[in-house]
Amino acid sequence: MPFLYNITMPERQVAYQSIENKKHLGFIVTAPSWQRLYVDSALAMTDKMVSLDLILERDKKTITVTEANPKALMISLLNAVLELFEKDQFLAKRIVFNEFDGKKITAILFGEKYVAVRHGYRTDLKSSNEKAVEMGDSPTEPNQFYAKVTIHHLD
């Protein structure tokens, strides 16, 4: 039986490197742990849609994603966050993992429903796939992990 974590991470500013050029929109996140990498990647994706600074913690949603490997798990997490927006117009400001074992994540997302007048323009994002996500040990920062995510192809 795998060891499951109940993780409450201290709040911090989500830092990421933005990727914006004629063909791609995305981000690169580095983090000191796999758990933080998943959380920060999902929040960076939300920030690309609507600034995290404009989102309040008025509501919460629970999601569970399960996959066979860490990369597929990242893709499923990102797509679950996008699906919450597409289905319920829900924007996540904070994410707390109740369970994480590298193959399954159960998380509570705190945020609110998108309101155009308050949140402003939103960027439409496409779901992630195998080619859109690269992740592993950071090649430039010791004891750090990274994820490079292409979330939208600009035409």
PDB file of C-alpha atoms in Angstrom:
ATOM      1  CA  MET A   1       0.000   0.000   0.000  1.00  0.00           C
ATOM      2  CA  PRO A   2       1.492   3.408  -0.971  1.00  0.00           C
ATOM      3  CA  PHE A   3       2.221   6.032   1.642  1.00  0.00           C
ATOM      4  CA  LEU A   4      -0.270   8.903   1.396  1.00  0.00           C
ATOM      5  CA  TYR A   5       0.470  12.470   2.423  1.00  0.00           C
ATOM      6  CA  ASN A   6      -1.843  14.949   4.056  1.00  0.00           C
ATOM      7  CA  ILE A   7      -0.188  18.136   2.921  1.00  0.00           C
ATOM      8  CA  THR A   8      -0.928  21.691   3.904  1.00  0.00           C
ATOM      9  CA  MET A   9       1.712  23.893   2.378  1.00  0.00           C
ATOM     10  CA  PRO A  10       2.518  27.363   3.610  1.00  0.00           C
ATOM     11  CA  GLU A  11       1.181  30.083   1.350  1.00  0.00           C
ATOM     12  CA  ARG A  12       3.661  31.846  -0.865  1.00  0.00           C
ATOM     13  CA  GLN A  13       3.691  33.836  -4.055  1.00  0.00           C
ATOM     14  CA  VAL A  14       3.568  31.561  -7.090  1.00  0.00           C
ATOM     15  CA  ALA A  15       6.648  32.314  -9.152  1.00  0.00           C
ATOM     16  CA  TYR A  16       6.997  31.134 -12.719  1.00  0.00           C
ATOM     17  CA  GLN A  17       8.696  32.064 -15.948  1.00  0.00           C
ATOM     18  CA  SER A  18       6.187  33.004 -18.622  1.00  0.00           C
ATOM     19  CA  ILE A  19       6.526  31.651 -22.168  1.00  0.00           C
ATOM     20  CA  GLU A  20       4.943  33.904 -24.768  1.00  0.00           C
ATOM     21  CA  ASN A  21       5.872  33.929 -28.422  1.00  0.00           C
ATOM     22  CA  LYS A  22       4.115  33.720 -31.784  1.00  0.00           C
ATOM     23  CA  LYS A  23       3.493  29.977 -31.523  1.00  0.00           C
ATOM     24  CA  HIS A  24       3.229  29.188 -27.814  1.00  0.00           C
ATOM     25  CA  LEU A  25       1.864  30.392 -24.509  1.00  0.00           C
ATOM     26  CA  GLY A  26       2.939  28.620 -21.339  1.00  0.00           C
ATOM     27  CA  PHE A  27       5.125  28.664 -18.265  1.00  0.00           C
ATOM     28  CA  ILE A  28       8.100  27.131 -16.476  1.00  0.00           C
ATOM     29  CA  VAL A  29       7.825  26.436 -12.745  1.00  0.00           C
ATOM     30  CA  THR A  30      10.581  25.324 -10.357  1.00  0.00           C
ATOM     31  CA  ALA A  31       9.852  24.044  -6.878  1.00  0.00           C
ATOM     32  CA  PRO A  32      11.622  22.321  -3.961  1.00  0.00           C
ATOM     33  CA  SER A  33       9.205  19.343  -3.923  1.00  0.00           C
ATOM     34  CA  TRP A  34       6.992  17.398  -6.301  1.00  0.00           C
ATOM     35  CA  GLN A  35       3.897  18.441  -4.341  1.00  0.00           C
ATOM     36  CA  ARG A  36       4.766  22.134  -4.629  1.00  0.00           C
ATOM     37  CA  LEU A  37       5.539  21.675  -8.336  1.00  0.00           C
ATOM     38  CA  TYR A  38       2.022  20.342  -9.000  1.00  0.00           C
ATOM     39  CA  VAL A  39       0.342  23.074  -6.916  1.00  0.00           C
ATOM     40  CA  ASP A  40       2.393  25.896  -8.445  1.00  0.00           C
ATOM     41  CA  SER A  41       1.859  24.581 -11.982  1.00  0.00           C
ATOM     42  CA  ALA A  42      -1.923  24.512 -11.541  1.00  0.00           C
ATOM     43  CA  LEU A  43      -1.889  28.018 -10.040  1.00  0.00           C
ATOM     44  CA  ALA A  44       0.439  29.338 -12.770  1.00  0.00           C
ATOM     45  CA  MET A  45      -2.013  28.021 -15.344  1.00  0.00           C
ATOM     46  CA  THR A  46      -4.878  29.790 -13.555  1.00  0.00           C
ATOM     47  CA  ASP A  47      -2.796  32.983 -13.436  1.00  0.00           C
ATOM     48  CA  LYS A  48      -2.375  32.768 -17.211  1.00  0.00           C
ATOM     49  CA  MET A  49      -6.200  32.833 -17.520  1.00  0.00           C
ATOM     50  CA  VAL A  50      -6.941  35.494 -14.896  1.00  0.00           C
ATOM     51  CA  SER A  51      -4.534  37.190 -12.466  1.00  0.00           C
ATOM     52  CA  LEU A  52      -4.445  35.283  -9.159  1.00  0.00           C
ATOM     53  CA  ASP A  53      -4.460  38.670  -7.398  1.00  0.00           C
ATOM     54  CA  LEU A  54      -8.053  39.227  -8.587  1.00  0.00           C
ATOM     55  CA  ILE A  55      -9.393  35.901  -7.274  1.00  0.00           C
ATOM     56  CA  LEU A  56     -10.928  35.629  -3.794  1.00  0.00           C
ATOM     57  CA  GLU A  57     -11.392  32.467  -1.706  1.00  0.00           C
ATOM     58  CA  ARG A  58     -15.197  32.467  -1.582  1.00  0.00           C
ATOM     59  CA  ASP A  59     -15.874  28.829  -2.432  1.00  0.00           C
ATOM     60  CA  LYS A  60     -14.133  25.468  -2.618  1.00  0.00           C
ATOM     61  CA  LYS A  61     -14.168  22.457  -4.906  1.00  0.00           C
ATOM     62  CA  THR A  62     -12.636  19.005  -4.454  1.00  0.00           C
ATOM     63  CA  ILE A  63     -10.937  17.144  -7.274  1.00  0.00           C
ATOM     64  CA  THR A  64      -9.326  13.714  -7.532  1.00  0.00           C
ATOM     65  CA  VAL A  65      -7.045  12.646 -10.358  1.00  0.00           C
ATOM     66  CA  THR A  66      -5.326   9.289 -10.757  1.00  0.00           C
ATOM     67  CA  GLU A  67      -2.698   8.294 -13.336  1.00  0.00           C
ATOM     68  CA  ALA A  68       0.038   5.709 -13.835  1.00  0.00           C
ATOM     69  CA  ASN A  69       3.005   8.123 -13.721  1.00  0.00           C
ATOM     70  CA  PRO A  70       3.944  11.623 -12.513  1.00  0.00           C
ATOM     71  CA  LYS A  71       3.798  13.297 -15.946  1.00  0.00           C
ATOM     72  CA  ALA A  72       0.341  11.911 -16.712  1.00  0.00           C
ATOM     73  CA  LEU A  73      -0.727  12.984 -13.208  1.00  0.00           C
ATOM     74  CA  MET A  74       0.416  16.569 -13.929  1.00  0.00           C
ATOM     75  CA  ILE A  75      -1.525  16.587 -17.190  1.00  0.00           C
ATOM     76  CA  SER A  76      -4.659  15.270 -15.449  1.00  0.00           C
ATOM     77  CA  LEU A  77      -4.372  17.855 -12.664  1.00  0.00           C
ATOM     78  CA  LEU A  78      -4.010  20.733 -15.119  1.00  0.00           C
ATOM     79  CA  ASN A  79      -6.916  19.438 -17.197  1.00  0.00           C
ATOM     80  CA  ALA A  80      -9.089  18.997 -14.082  1.00  0.00           C
ATOM     81  CA  VAL A  81      -8.487  22.638 -13.133  1.00  0.00           C
ATOM     82  CA  LEU A  82      -9.371  23.716 -16.696  1.00  0.00           C
ATOM     83  CA  GLU A  83     -12.473  21.518 -16.650  1.00  0.00           C
ATOM     84  CA  LEU A  84     -13.666  23.170 -13.423  1.00  0.00           C
ATOM     85  CA  PHE A  85     -13.437  26.494 -15.201  1.00  0.00           C
ATOM     86  CA  GLU A  86     -15.161  25.264 -18.357  1.00  0.00           C
ATOM     87  CA  LYS A  87     -17.945  23.527 -16.425  1.00  0.00           C
ATOM     88  CA  ASP A  88     -18.463  25.804 -13.407  1.00  0.00           C
ATOM     89  CA  GLN A  89     -16.483  28.963 -14.299  1.00  0.00           C
ATOM     90  CA  PHE A  90     -14.445  28.219 -11.126  1.00  0.00           C
ATOM     91  CA  LEU A  91     -11.034  29.888 -10.693  1.00  0.00           C
ATOM     92  CA  ALA A  92      -8.613  28.459  -8.107  1.00  0.00           C
ATOM     93  CA  LYS A  93      -6.619  30.831  -5.897  1.00  0.00           C
ATOM     94  CA  ARG A  94      -5.201  28.233  -3.486  1.00  0.00           C
ATOM     95  CA  ILE A  95      -4.812  24.458  -3.626  1.00  0.00           C
ATOM     96  CA  VAL A  96      -4.421  22.090  -0.665  1.00  0.00           C
ATOM     97  CA  PHE A  97      -3.579  18.423  -1.195  1.00  0.00           C
ATOM     98  CA  ASN A  98      -5.393  15.944   1.024  1.00  0.00           C
ATOM     99  CA  GLU A  99      -3.693  13.038  -0.730  1.00  0.00           C
ATOM    100  CA  PHE A 100      -0.600  12.780  -2.933  1.00  0.00           C
ATOM    101  CA  ASP A 101       1.403   9.665  -3.725  1.00  0.00           C
ATOM    102  CA  GLY A 102       2.788  10.400  -7.188  1.00  0.00           C
ATOM    103  CA  LYS A 103      -0.066   8.545  -8.874  1.00  0.00           C
ATOM    104  CA  LYS A 104      -3.105  10.078  -7.195  1.00  0.00           C
ATOM    105  CA  ILE A 105      -4.010  13.564  -6.025  1.00  0.00           C
ATOM    106  CA  THR A 106      -7.040  14.538  -4.004  1.00  0.00           C
ATOM    107  CA  ALA A 107      -7.108  18.295  -3.528  1.00  0.00           C
ATOM    108  CA  ILE A 108      -9.315  21.103  -2.291  1.00  0.00           C
ATOM    109  CA  LEU A 109      -9.279  24.165  -4.525  1.00  0.00           C
ATOM    110  CA  PHE A 110     -10.236  27.469  -2.932  1.00  0.00           C
ATOM    111  CA  GLY A 111     -11.415  30.260  -5.196  1.00  0.00           C
ATOM    112  CA  GLU A 112     -14.499  31.693  -6.814  1.00  0.00           C
ATOM    113  CA  LYS A 113     -16.656  31.823  -9.909  1.00  0.00           C
ATOM    114  CA  TYR A 114     -15.393  33.947 -12.800  1.00  0.00           C
ATOM    115  CA  VAL A 115     -17.136  37.318 -13.119  1.00  0.00           C
ATOM    116  CA  ALA A 116     -16.054  39.321 -16.164  1.00  0.00           C
ATOM    117  CA  VAL A 117     -16.623  42.722 -14.542  1.00  0.00           C
ATOM    118  CA  ARG A 118     -14.372  41.853 -11.582  1.00  0.00           C
ATOM    119  CA  HIS A 119     -11.801  39.542 -13.157  1.00  0.00           C
ATOM    120  CA  GLY A 120     -11.497  41.252 -16.527  1.00  0.00           C
ATOM    121  CA  TYR A 121     -10.479  39.602 -19.759  1.00  0.00           C
ATOM    122  CA  ARG A 122      -9.622  35.913 -19.545  1.00  0.00           C
ATOM    123  CA  THR A 123      -7.275  33.985 -21.793  1.00  0.00           C
ATOM    124  CA  ASP A 124      -8.745  30.853 -23.350  1.00  0.00           C
ATOM    125  CA  LEU A 125      -6.530  27.844 -22.704  1.00  0.00           C
ATOM    126  CA  LYS A 126      -6.468  24.431 -24.335  1.00  0.00           C
ATOM    127  CA  SER A 127      -6.137  21.248 -22.330  1.00  0.00           C
ATOM    128  CA  SER A 128      -2.677  19.791 -21.813  1.00  0.00           C
ATOM    129  CA  ASN A 129      -1.391  16.621 -23.437  1.00  0.00           C
ATOM    130  CA  GLU A 130       1.744  14.458 -23.430  1.00  0.00           C
ATOM    131  CA  LYS A 131       3.648  16.790 -25.784  1.00  0.00           C
ATOM    132  CA  ALA A 132       2.691  19.919 -23.817  1.00  0.00           C
ATOM    133  CA  VAL A 133       4.352  18.930 -20.518  1.00  0.00           C
ATOM    134  CA  GLU A 134       8.026  18.388 -19.717  1.00  0.00           C
ATOM    135  CA  MET A 135       9.117  17.789 -16.111  1.00  0.00           C
ATOM    136  CA  GLY A 136      11.905  16.422 -13.941  1.00  0.00           C
ATOM    137  CA  ASP A 137      14.920  17.496 -11.902  1.00  0.00           C
ATOM    138  CA  SER A 138      15.865  21.099 -12.587  1.00  0.00           C
ATOM    139  CA  PRO A 139      18.901  21.246 -14.870  1.00  0.00           C
ATOM    140  CA  THR A 140      19.963  24.626 -13.461  1.00  0.00           C
ATOM    141  CA  GLU A 141      18.931  24.630  -9.790  1.00  0.00           C
ATOM    142  CA  PRO A 142      20.120  21.919  -7.371  1.00  0.00           C
ATOM    143  CA  ASN A 143      17.489  20.209  -5.210  1.00  0.00           C
ATOM    144  CA  GLN A 144      14.681  21.642  -7.335  1.00  0.00           C
ATOM    145  CA  PHE A 145      12.157  20.140  -9.737  1.00  0.00           C
ATOM    146  CA  TYR A 146      10.775  21.825 -12.832  1.00  0.00           C
ATOM    147  CA  ALA A 147       7.783  21.681 -15.136  1.00  0.00           C
ATOM    148  CA  LYS A 148       7.581  23.316 -18.544  1.00  0.00           C
ATOM    149  CA  VAL A 149       3.995  23.498 -19.756  1.00  0.00           C
ATOM    150  CA  THR A 150       2.711  24.705 -23.107  1.00  0.00           C
ATOM    151  CA  ILE A 151      -0.903  25.517 -22.464  1.00  0.00           C
ATOM    152  CA  HIS A 152      -2.024  27.220 -25.648  1.00  0.00           C
ATOM    153  CA  HIS A 153      -0.957  27.490 -29.243  1.00  0.00           C
ATOM    154  CA  LEU A 154      -1.587  30.973 -30.563  1.00  0.00           C
ATOM    155  CA  ASP A 155      -2.726  30.896 -34.184  1.00  0.00           C
TER     156      ASP A 155
END
